PDB file of C-alpha atoms in Angstrom:
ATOM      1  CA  UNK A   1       0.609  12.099   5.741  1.00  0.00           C
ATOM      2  CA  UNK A   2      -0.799  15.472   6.565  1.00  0.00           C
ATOM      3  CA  UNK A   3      -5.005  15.781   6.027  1.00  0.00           C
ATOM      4  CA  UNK A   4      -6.371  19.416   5.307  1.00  0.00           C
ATOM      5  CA  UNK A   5      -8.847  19.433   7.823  1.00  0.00           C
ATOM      6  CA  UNK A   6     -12.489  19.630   6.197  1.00  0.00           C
ATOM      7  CA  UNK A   7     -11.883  18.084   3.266  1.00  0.00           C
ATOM      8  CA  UNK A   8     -10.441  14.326   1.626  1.00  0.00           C
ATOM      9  CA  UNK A   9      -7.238  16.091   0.480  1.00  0.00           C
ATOM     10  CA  UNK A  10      -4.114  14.668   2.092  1.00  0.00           C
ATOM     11  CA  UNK A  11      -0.664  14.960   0.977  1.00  0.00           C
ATOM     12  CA  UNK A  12       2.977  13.633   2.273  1.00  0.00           C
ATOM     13  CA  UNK A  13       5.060  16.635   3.403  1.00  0.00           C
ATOM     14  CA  UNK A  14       8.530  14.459   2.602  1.00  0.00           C
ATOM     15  CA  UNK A  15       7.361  14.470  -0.866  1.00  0.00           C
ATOM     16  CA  UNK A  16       6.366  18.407  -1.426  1.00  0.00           C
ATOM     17  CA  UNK A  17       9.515  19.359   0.108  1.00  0.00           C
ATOM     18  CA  UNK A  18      11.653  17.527  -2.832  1.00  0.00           C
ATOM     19  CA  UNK A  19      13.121  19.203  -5.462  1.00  0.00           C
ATOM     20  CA  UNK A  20      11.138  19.093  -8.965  1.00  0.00           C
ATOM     21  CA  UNK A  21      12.539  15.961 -11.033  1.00  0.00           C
ATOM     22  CA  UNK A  22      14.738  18.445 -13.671  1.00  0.00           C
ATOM     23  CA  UNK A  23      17.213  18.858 -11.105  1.00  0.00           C
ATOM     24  CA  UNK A  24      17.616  14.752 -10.307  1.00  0.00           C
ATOM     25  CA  UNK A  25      17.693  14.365 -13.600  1.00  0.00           C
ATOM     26  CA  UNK A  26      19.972  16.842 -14.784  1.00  0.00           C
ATOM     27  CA  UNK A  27      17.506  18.945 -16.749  1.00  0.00           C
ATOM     28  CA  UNK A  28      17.942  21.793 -14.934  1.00  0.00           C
ATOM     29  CA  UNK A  29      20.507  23.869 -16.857  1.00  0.00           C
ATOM     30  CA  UNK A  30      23.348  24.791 -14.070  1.00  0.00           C
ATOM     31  CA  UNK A  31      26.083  27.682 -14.124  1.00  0.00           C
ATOM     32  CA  UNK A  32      28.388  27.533 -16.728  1.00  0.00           C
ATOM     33  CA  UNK A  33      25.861  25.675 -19.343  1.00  0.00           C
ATOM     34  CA  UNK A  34      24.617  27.271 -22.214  1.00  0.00           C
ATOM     35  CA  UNK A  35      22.013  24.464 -23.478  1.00  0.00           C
ATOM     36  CA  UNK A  36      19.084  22.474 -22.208  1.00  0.00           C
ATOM     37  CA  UNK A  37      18.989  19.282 -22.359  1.00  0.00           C
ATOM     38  CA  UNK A  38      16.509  16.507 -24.481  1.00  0.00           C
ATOM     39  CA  UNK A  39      13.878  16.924 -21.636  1.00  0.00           C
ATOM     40  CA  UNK A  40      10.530  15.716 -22.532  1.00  0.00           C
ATOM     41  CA  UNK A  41       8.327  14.496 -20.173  1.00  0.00           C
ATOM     42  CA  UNK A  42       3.679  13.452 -20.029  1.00  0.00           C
ATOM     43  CA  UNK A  43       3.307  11.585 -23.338  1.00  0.00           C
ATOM     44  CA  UNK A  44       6.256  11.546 -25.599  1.00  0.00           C
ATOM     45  CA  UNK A  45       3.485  10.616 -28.930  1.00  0.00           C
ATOM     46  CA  UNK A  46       1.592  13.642 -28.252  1.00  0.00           C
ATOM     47  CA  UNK A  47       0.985  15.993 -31.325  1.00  0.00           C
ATOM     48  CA  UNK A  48       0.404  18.860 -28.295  1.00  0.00           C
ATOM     49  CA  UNK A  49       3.751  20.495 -26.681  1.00  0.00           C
ATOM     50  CA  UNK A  50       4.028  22.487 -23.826  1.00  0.00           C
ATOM     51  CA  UNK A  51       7.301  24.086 -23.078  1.00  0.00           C
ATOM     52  CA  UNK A  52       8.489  25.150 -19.621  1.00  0.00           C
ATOM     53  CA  UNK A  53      10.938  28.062 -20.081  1.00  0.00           C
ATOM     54  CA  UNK A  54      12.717  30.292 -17.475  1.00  0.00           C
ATOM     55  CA  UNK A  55      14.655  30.182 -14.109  1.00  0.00           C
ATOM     56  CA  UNK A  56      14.502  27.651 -11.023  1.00  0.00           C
ATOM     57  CA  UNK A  57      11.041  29.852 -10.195  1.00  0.00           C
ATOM     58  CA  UNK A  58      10.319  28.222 -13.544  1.00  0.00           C
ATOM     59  CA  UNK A  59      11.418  25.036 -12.222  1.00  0.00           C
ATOM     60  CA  UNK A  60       9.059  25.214  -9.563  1.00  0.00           C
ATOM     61  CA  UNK A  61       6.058  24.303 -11.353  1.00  0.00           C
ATOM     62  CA  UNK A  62       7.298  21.317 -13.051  1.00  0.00           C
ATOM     63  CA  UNK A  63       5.896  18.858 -10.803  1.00  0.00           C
ATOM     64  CA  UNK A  64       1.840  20.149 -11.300  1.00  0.00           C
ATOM     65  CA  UNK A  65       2.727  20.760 -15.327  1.00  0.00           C
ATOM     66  CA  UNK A  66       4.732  17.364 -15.372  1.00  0.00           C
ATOM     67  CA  UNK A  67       1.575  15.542 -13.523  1.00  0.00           C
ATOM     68  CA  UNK A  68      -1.010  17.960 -15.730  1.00  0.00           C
ATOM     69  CA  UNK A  69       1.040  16.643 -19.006  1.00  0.00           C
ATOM     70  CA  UNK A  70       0.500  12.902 -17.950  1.00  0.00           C
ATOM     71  CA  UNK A  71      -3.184  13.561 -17.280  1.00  0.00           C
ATOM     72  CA  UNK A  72      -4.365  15.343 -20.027  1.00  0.00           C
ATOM     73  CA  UNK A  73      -1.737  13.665 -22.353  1.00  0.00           C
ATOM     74  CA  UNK A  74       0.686  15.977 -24.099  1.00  0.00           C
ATOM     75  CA  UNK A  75       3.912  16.457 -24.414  1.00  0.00           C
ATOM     76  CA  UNK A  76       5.715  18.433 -22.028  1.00  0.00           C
ATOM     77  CA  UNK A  77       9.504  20.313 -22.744  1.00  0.00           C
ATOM     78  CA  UNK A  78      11.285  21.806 -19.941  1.00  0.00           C
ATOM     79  CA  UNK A  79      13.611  24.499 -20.571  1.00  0.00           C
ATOM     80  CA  UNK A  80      14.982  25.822 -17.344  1.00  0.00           C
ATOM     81  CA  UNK A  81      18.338  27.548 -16.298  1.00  0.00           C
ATOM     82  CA  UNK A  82      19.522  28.541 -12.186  1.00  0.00           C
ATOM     83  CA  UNK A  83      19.371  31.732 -11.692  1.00  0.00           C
ATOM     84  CA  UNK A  84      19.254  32.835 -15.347  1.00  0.00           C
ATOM     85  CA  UNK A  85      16.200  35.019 -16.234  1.00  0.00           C
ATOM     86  CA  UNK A  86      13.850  33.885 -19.254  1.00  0.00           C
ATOM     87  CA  UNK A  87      13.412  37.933 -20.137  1.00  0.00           C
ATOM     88  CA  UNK A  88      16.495  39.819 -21.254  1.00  0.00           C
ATOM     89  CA  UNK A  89      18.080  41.863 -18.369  1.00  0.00           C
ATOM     90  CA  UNK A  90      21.470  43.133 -18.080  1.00  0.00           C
ATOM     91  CA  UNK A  91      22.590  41.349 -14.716  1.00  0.00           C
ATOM     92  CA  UNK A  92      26.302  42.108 -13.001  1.00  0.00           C
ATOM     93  CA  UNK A  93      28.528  39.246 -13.265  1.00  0.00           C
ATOM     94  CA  UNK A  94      28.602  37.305  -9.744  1.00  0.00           C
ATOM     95  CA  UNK A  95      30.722  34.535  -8.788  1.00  0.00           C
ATOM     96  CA  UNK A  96      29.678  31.451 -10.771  1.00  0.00           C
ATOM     97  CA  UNK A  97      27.022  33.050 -12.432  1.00  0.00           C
ATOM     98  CA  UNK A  98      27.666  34.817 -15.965  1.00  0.00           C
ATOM     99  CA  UNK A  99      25.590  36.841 -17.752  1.00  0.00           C
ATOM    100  CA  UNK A 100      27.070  35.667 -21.298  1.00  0.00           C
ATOM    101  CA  UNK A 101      26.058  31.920 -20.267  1.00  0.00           C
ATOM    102  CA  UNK A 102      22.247  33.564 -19.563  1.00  0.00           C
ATOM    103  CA  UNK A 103      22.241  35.325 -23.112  1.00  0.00           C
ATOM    104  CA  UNK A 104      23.731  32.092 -25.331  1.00  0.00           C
ATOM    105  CA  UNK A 105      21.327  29.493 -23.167  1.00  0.00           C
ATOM    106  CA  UNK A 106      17.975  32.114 -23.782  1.00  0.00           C
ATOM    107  CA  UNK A 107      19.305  32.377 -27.389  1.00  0.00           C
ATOM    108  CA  UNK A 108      19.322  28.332 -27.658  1.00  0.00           C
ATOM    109  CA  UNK A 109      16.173  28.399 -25.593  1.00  0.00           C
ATOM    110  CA  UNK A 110      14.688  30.527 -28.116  1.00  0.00           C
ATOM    111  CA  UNK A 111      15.931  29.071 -30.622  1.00  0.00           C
ATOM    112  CA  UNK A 112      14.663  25.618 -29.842  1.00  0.00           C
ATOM    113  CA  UNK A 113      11.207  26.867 -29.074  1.00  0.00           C
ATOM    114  CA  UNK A 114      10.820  28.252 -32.684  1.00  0.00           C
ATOM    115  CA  UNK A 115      11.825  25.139 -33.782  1.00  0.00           C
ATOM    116  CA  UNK A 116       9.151  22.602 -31.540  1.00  0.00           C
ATOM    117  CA  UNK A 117       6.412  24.908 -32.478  1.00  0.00           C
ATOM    118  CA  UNK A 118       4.163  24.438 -29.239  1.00  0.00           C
ATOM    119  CA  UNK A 119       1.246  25.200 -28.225  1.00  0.00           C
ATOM    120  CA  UNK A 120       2.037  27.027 -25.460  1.00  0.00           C
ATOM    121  CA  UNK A 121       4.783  28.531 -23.334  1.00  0.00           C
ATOM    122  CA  UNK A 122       4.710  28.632 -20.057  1.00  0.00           C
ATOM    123  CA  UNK A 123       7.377  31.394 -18.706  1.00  0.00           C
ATOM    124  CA  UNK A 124       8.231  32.463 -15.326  1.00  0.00           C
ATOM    125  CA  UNK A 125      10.899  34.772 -13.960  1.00  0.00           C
ATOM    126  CA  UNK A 126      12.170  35.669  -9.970  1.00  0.00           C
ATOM    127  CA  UNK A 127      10.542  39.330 -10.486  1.00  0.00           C
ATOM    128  CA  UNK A 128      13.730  40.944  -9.285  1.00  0.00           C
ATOM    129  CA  UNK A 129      14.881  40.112 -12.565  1.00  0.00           C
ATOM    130  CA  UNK A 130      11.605  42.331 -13.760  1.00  0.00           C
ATOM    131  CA  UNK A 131      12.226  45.106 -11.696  1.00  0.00           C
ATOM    132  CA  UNK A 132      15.678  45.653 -13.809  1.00  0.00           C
ATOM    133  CA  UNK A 133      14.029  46.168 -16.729  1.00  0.00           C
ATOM    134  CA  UNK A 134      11.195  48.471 -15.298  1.00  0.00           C
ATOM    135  CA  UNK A 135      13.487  50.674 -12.384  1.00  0.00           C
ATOM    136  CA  UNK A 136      15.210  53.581 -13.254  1.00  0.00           C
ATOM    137  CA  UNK A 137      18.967  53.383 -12.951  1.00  0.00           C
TER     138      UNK A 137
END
């Protein structure tokens, strides 16, 4: 347990350094996949949704918007995909990864965000993935 010195705030170091929960339990959309999976999380009942959408930097904040979504009680969606930008970029084709498997899992994404109606969506993006759309070629 590791105590921020001046303050009551302590936290476990072994437990930071885990991966978010969508990756144990497969929610995190991997190469190849071109859906999300039924990932709802914080209070199934609630008439508020949230919706996570974007890469693994998306990823990253599911564990304060998965313990925000228990504590203020709504209903939390994630939508994330590895390495598979939440804007739409042309990327280059690179080993596993495939762009077509990036456009048909945003257009699902999309899709399924239309369709839960929430009440707001939380996006983030590795900003490589920005500078495409923004640098010259």
């Amino acid at each position: 347990m590791i105590t921020v010195k001046g303050t009551n705030y302590k936290f476990n170091l072994v437990d930071v350094m885990q991966k978010p929960a969508v990756y144990g339990d497969n929610c995190h959309s991997n190469y190849g996949e071109t859906e999300s999976g039924e990932c709802t999380y914080g209070d199934l009942n609630s008439a508020t949704t949230i919706v996570l959408y974007g890469d693994s930097h998306a990823a990253q904040w599911f564990p304060a918007l998965e313990q925000l979504a228990n504590e203020k009680g709504f209903k939390l969606v994630s939508l994330t995909k590895s390495a598979c930008p939440s804007v739409d970029v042309p990327r280059a084709d690179q080993g596993a990864y495939k762009n077509i498997h990036c456009e048909k899992w945003r257009e699902n994404s999309v899709q399924r965000i239309k369709e839960i109606k929430p009440a707001a969506v939380i996006l983030a993006v590795i900003s490589t993935s920005l500078l495409q759309v923004v640098s010259p070629m």
